[in-house]
CSV table of C-alpha atoms in Angstrom, one decimal:
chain,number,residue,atom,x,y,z
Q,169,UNK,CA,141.2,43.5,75.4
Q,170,UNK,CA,140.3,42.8,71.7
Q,171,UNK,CA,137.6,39.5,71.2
Q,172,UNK,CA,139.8,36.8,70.6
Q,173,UNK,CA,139.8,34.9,67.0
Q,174,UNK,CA,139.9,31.4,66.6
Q,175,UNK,CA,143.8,30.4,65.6
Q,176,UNK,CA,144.7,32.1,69.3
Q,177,UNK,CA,144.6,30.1,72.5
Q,178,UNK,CA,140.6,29.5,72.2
Q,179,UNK,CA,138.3,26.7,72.0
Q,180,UNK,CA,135.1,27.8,69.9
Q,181,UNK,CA,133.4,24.1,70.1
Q,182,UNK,CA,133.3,23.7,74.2
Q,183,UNK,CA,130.6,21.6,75.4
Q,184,UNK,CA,127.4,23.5,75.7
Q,185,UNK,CA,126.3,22.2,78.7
Q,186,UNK,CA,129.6,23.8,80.8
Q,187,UNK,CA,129.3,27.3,78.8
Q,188,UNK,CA,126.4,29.4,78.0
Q,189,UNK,CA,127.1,30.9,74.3
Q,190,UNK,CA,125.1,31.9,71.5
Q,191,UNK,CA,126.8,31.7,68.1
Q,192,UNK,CA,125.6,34.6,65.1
Q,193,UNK,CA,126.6,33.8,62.0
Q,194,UNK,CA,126.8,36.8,59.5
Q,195,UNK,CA,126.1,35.9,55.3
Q,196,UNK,CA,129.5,36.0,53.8
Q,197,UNK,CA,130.5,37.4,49.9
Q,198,UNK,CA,132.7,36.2,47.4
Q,199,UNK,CA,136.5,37.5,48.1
Q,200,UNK,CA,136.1,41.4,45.3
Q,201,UNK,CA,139.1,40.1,43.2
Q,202,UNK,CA,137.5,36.7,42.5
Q,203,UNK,CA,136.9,36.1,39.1
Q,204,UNK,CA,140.9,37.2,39.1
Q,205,UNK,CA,141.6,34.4,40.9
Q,206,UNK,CA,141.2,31.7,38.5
Q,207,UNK,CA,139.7,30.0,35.5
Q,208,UNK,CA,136.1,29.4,37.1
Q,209,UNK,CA,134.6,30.8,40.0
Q,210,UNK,CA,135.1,28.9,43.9
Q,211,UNK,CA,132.0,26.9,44.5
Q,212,UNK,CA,129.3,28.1,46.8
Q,213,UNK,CA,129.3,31.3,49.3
Q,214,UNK,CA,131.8,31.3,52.0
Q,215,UNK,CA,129.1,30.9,54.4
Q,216,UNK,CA,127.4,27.9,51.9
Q,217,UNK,CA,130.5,26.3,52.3
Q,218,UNK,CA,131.1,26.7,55.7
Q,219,UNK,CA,127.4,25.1,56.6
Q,220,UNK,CA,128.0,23.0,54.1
Q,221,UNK,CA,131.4,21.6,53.5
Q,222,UNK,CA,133.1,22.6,50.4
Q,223,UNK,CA,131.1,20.1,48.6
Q,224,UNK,CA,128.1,22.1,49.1
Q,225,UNK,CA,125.5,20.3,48.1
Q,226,UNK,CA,122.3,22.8,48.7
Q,227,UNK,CA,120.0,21.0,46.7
Q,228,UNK,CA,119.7,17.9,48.8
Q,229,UNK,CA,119.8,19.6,52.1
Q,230,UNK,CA,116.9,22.3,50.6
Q,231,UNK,CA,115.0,19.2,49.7
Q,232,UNK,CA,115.0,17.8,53.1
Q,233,UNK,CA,114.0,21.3,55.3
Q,234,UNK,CA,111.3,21.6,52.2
Q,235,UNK,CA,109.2,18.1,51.9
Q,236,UNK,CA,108.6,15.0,54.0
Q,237,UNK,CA,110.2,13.0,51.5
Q,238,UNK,CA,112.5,10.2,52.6
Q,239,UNK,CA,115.4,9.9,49.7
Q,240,UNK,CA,118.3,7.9,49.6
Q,241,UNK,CA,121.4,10.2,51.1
Q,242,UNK,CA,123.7,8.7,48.2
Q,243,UNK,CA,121.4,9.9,45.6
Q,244,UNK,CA,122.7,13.4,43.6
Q,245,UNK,CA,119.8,15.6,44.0
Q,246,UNK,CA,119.8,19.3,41.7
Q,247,UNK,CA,117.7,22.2,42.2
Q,248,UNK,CA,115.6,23.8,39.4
Q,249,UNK,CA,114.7,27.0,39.8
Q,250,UNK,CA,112.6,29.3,36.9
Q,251,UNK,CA,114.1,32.6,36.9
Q,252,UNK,CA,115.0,36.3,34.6
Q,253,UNK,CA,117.8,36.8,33.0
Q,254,UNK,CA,117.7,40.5,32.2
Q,255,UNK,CA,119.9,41.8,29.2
Q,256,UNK,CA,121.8,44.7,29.4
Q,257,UNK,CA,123.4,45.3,25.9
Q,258,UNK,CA,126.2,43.1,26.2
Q,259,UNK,CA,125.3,40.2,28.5
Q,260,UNK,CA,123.0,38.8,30.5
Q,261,UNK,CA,122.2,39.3,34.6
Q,262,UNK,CA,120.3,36.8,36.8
Q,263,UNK,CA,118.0,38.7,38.9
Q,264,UNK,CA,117.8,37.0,42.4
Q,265,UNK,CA,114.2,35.3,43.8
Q,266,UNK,CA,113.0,38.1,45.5
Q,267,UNK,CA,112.8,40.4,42.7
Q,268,UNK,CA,110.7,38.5,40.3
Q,269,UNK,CA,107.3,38.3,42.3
Q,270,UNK,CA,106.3,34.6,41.4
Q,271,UNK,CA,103.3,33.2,42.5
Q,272,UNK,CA,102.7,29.7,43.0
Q,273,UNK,CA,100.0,29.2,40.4
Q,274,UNK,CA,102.5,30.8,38.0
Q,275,UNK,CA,105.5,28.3,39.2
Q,276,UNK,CA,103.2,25.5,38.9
Q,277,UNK,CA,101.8,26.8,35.2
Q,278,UNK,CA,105.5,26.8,34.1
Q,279,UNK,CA,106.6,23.7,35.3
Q,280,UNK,CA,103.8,21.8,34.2
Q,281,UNK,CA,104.8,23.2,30.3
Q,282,UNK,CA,108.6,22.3,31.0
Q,283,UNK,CA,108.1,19.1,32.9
Q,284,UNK,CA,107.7,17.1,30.0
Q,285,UNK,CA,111.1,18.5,28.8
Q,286,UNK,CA,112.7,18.0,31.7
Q,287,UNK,CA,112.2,14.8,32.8
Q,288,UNK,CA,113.0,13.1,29.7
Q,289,UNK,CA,116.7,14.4,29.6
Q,290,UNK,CA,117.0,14.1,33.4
Q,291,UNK,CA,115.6,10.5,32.9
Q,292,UNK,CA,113.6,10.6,36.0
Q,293,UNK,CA,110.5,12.2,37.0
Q,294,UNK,CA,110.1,15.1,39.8
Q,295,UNK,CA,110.6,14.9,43.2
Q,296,UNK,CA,109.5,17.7,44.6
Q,297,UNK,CA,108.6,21.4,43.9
Q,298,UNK,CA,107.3,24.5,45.5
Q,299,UNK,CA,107.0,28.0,44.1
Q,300,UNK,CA,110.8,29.1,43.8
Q,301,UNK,CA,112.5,25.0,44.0
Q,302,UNK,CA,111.8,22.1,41.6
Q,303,UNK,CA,114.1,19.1,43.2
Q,304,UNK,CA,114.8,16.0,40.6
Q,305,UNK,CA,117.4,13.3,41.0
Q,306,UNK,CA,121.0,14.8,39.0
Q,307,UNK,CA,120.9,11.6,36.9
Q,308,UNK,CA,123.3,12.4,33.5
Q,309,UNK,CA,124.2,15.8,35.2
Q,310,UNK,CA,125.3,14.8,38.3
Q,311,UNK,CA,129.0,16.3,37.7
Q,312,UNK,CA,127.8,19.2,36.4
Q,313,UNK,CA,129.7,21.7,38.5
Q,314,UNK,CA,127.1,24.8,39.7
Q,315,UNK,CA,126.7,28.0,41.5
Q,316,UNK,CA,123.3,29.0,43.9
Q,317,UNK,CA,121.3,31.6,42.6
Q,318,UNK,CA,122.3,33.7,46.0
Q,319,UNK,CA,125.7,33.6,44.5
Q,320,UNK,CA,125.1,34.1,40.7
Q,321,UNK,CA,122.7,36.8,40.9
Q,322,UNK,CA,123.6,40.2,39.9
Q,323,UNK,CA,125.9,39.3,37.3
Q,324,UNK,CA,127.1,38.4,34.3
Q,325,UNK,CA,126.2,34.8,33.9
Q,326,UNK,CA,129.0,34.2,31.5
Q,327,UNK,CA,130.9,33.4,34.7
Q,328,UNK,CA,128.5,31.5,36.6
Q,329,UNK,CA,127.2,29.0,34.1
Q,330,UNK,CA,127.3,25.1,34.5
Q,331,UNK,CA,130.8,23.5,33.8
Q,332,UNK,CA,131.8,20.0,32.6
Q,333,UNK,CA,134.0,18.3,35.3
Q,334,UNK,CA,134.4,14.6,34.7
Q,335,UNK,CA,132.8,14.3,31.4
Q,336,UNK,CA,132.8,16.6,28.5
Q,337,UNK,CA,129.9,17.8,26.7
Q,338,UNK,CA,127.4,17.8,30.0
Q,339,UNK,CA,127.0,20.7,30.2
Q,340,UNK,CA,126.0,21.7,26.8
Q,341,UNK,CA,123.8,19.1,27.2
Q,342,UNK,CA,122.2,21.4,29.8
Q,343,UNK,CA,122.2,24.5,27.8
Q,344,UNK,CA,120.7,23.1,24.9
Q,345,UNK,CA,117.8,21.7,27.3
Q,346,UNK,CA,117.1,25.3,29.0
Q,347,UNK,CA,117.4,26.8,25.3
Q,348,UNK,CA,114.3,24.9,24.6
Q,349,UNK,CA,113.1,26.1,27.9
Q,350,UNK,CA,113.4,29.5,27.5
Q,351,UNK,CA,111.8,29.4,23.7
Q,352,UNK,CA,108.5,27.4,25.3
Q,353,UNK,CA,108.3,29.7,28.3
Q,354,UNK,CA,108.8,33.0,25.7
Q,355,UNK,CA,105.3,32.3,24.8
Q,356,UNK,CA,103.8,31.2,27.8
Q,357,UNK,CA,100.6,32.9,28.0
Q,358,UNK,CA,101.7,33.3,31.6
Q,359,UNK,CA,104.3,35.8,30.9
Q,360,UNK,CA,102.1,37.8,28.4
Q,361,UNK,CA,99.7,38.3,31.6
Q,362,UNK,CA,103.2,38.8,33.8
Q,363,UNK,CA,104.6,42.1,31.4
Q,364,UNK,CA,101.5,43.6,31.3
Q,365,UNK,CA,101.3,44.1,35.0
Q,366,UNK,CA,105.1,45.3,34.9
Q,367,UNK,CA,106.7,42.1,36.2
Q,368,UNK,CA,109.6,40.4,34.6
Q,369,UNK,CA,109.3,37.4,32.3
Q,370,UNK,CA,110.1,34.1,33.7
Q,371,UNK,CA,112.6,33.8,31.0
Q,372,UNK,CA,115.1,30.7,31.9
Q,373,UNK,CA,115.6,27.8,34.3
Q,374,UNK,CA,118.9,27.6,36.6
Q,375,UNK,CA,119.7,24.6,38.3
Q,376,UNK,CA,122.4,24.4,41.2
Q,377,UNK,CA,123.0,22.9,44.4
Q,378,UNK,CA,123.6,19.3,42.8
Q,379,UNK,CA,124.8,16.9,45.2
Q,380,UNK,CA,124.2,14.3,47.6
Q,381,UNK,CA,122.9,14.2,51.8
Q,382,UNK,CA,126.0,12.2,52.2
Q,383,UNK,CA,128.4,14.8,51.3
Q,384,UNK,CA,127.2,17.7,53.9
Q,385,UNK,CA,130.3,18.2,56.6
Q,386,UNK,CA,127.8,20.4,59.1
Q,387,UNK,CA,130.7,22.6,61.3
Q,388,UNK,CA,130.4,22.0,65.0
Q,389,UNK,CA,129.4,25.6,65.8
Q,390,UNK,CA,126.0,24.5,64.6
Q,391,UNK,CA,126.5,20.6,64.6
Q,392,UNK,CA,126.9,21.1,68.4
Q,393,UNK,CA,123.7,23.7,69.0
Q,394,UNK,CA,120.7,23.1,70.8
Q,395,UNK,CA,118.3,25.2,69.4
Q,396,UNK,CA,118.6,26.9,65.3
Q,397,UNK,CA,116.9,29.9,64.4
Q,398,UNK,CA,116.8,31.9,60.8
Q,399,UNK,CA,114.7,32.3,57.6
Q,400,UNK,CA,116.7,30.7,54.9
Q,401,UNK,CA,116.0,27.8,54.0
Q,402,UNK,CA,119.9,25.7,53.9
Q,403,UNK,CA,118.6,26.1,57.8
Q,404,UNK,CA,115.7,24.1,57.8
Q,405,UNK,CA,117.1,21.1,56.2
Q,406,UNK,CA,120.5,21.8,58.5
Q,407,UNK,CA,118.4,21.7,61.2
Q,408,UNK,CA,115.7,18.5,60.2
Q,409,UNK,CA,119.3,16.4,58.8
Q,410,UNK,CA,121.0,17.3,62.6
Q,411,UNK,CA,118.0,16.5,64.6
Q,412,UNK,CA,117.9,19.6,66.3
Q,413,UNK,CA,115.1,22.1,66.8
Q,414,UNK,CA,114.1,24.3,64.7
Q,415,UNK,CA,112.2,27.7,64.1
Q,416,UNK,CA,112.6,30.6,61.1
Q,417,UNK,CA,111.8,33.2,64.0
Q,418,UNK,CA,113.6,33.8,67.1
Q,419,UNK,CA,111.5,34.1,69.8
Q,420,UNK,CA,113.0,33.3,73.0
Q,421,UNK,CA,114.8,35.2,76.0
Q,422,UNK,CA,116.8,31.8,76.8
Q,423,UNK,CA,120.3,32.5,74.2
Q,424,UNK,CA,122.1,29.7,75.3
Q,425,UNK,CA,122.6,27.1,73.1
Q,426,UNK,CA,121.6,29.2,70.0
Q,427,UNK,CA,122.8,29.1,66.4
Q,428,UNK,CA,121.2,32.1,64.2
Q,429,UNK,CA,121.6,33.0,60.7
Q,430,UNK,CA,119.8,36.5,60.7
Q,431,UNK,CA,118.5,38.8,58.3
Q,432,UNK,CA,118.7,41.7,60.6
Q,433,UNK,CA,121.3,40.2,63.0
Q,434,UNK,CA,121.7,44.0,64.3
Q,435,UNK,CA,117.9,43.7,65.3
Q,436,UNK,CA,119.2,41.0,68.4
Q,437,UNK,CA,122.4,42.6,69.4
Q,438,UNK,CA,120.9,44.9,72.1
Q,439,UNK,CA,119.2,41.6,73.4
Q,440,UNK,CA,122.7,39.4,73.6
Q,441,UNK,CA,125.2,42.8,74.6
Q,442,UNK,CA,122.5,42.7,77.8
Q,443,UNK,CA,123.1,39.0,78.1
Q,444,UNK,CA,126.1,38.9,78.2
Q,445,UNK,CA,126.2,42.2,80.7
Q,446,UNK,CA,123.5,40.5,82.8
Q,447,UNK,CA,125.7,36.7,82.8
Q,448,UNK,CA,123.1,35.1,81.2
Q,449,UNK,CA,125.5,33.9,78.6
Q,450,UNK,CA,129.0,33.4,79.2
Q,451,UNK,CA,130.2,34.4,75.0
Q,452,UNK,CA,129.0,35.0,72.2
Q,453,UNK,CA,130.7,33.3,69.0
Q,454,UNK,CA,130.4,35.6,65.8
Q,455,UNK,CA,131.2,34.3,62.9
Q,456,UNK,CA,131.9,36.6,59.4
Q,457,UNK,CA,133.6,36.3,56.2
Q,458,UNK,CA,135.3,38.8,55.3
Q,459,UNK,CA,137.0,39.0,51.8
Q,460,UNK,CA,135.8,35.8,51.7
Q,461,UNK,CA,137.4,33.8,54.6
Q,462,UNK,CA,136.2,32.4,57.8
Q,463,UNK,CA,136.3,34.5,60.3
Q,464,UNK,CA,135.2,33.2,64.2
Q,465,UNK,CA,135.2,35.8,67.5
Q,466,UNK,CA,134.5,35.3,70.6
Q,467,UNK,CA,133.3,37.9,72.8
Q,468,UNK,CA,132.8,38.2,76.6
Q,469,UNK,CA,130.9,41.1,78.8
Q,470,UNK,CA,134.4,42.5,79.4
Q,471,UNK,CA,134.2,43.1,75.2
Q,472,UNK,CA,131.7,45.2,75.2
Q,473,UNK,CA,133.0,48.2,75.9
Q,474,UNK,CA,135.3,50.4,74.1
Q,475,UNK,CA,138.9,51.3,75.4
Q,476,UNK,CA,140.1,54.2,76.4
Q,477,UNK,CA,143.2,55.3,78.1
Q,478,UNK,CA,140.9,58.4,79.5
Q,479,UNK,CA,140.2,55.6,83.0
Q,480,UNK,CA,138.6,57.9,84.8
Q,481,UNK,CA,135.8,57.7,82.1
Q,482,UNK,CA,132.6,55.6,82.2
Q,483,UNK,CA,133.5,53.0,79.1
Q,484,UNK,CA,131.1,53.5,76.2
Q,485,UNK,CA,129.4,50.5,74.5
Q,486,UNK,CA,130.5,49.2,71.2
Q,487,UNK,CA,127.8,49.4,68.6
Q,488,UNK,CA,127.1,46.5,66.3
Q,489,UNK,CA,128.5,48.9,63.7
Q,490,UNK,CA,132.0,49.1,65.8
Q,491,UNK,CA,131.9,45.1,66.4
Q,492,UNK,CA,131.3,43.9,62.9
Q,493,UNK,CA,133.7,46.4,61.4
Q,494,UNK,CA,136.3,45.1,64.1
């Protein structure tokens, strides 16, 4: 019997006390045929949205899971974040965080040059920053309409820059402020020392994310957990704006309960296949995107196995290979 998919005759957001389930979420892309879809790309990963609500406000949420800072939850918050565009010889592509190597001294070194810059058009100072995040309230681009880095990177940023929604002229407002960025930072003494150790410039400033704490619709699949585990950081504030524990490592034999976000989500599949063989957990809820839409599964012991008309056969396991490619 296949898993059965949410739309069938299933409940996916039973009370966790009466049913023992861990829930796996797997990072979703944009649908391939995308930027054929319409005039401007959709808004936020599938799985941002999904965490987030089609709002997806990142910034606020990253702000939260990132400081001890208590900010009003009306209050649009964007996300700054220094970054390379590397030109190819007809446009530009942002490179995503982890290929860039920044250090915290060299964040802090940048920001301190740009600061001055930046808080004069935002017309408010910092809130908060660490080595790949500078937070400051949206202020005169709070309807700028945005896309995450994790979404942007690896292409053409043509497609993927800021766009005016309610008021014209916003957001070349913002291009003419990271313009001046990119010319100050050009000659930054801190990407001289950055090329001649083979690392890429810090060349531009991206913001995203802009919203407000008030607009995140959290989905009762993690809304309704007990315990969150995984390293990115939407999870952390998810987790800190829920109320519910917490931890970028998953280190615990007790599944049930569990939301996860993995990078290696193949790394605990022997672990829950056993659980769910053994009856320590009664399902487990896998949720995927693929071509872009939610996707949520719920699978049982008696899922495990493959199936084979040969009966007289011992039933072979399904790899994770098998079950995410079902």
């Amino acid at each position: 019997m296949p898993p059965k998919i949410r739309g069938m005759t299933v409940n996916t957001n039973p009370h966790q006390g009466t049913l023992r389930r861990f829930t796996l979420m797997l990072s979703g892309e944009d649908a391939l045929d995308i930027q054929g879809a319409g005039d401007q790309p959709l808004k936020g990963l599938p799985h941002e949205r999904f965490l987030l609500g089609n709002l997806v406000p990142i910034a606020p949420i990253l702000l939260l899971g990132q400081s001890t800072l208590t900010f009003n939850a009306s209050q649009n918050i964007a996300c700054l974040q220094p970054i390379h565009l590397h030109a190819t010889r007809d446009h530009l592509i942002l490179m995503s965080q982890n290929q860039i190597d920044l250090t915290e001294s060299e964040s802090s070194e940048l920001l301190k040059s740009a600061l001055p810059f930046i808080e004069e058009d935002f017309k408010s100072p910092l809130l908060f920053h660490d080595k790949h995040y500078w937070f400051i309230p949206a202020g005169p681009f709070a309807s700028l309409e945005s896309y995450s880095v994790d979404q942007a990177h690896g292409r053409n940023i043509d497609w993927w820059m800021p766009r005016d929604t309610q008021e014209e002229g916003i957001a070349k407002r913002w291009r003419k402020l990271q313009n001046e960025i990119q010319m100050l930072w050009h000659i930054d003494p801190i990407n001289e020392a950055r090329e001649q150790r083979g690392l890429p410039s810090i060349n531009s400033l991206w913001i995203s994310g802009i919203g407000k704490l008030n607009d995140v619709h959290a989905p009762q699949a993690i809304a309704g957990s007990q315990k969150i585990y995984g390293e990115h950081p939407l999870l952390a504030g998810l987790a800190k704006y829920l109320q519910i524990p917490y931890s970028p490592e998953m280190k615990t034999d007790d599944l049930a309960g569990i939301f996860a976000w993995l990078t290696q989500p193949e790394a605990v599949w022997p672990q829950l296949s056993k659980a769910l063989s053994s009856k320590q957990l009664d399902e487990l809820l896998l949720i995927d995107f693929p071509n872009g839409k939610i996707r949520e599964r719920i699978f049982t012991a008696k899922d495990l196995y493959k199936k084979s008309w040969a009966f007289w056969k011992k039933a072979e396991p399904l790899t994770w290979k098998e079950i995410i490619a079902s």
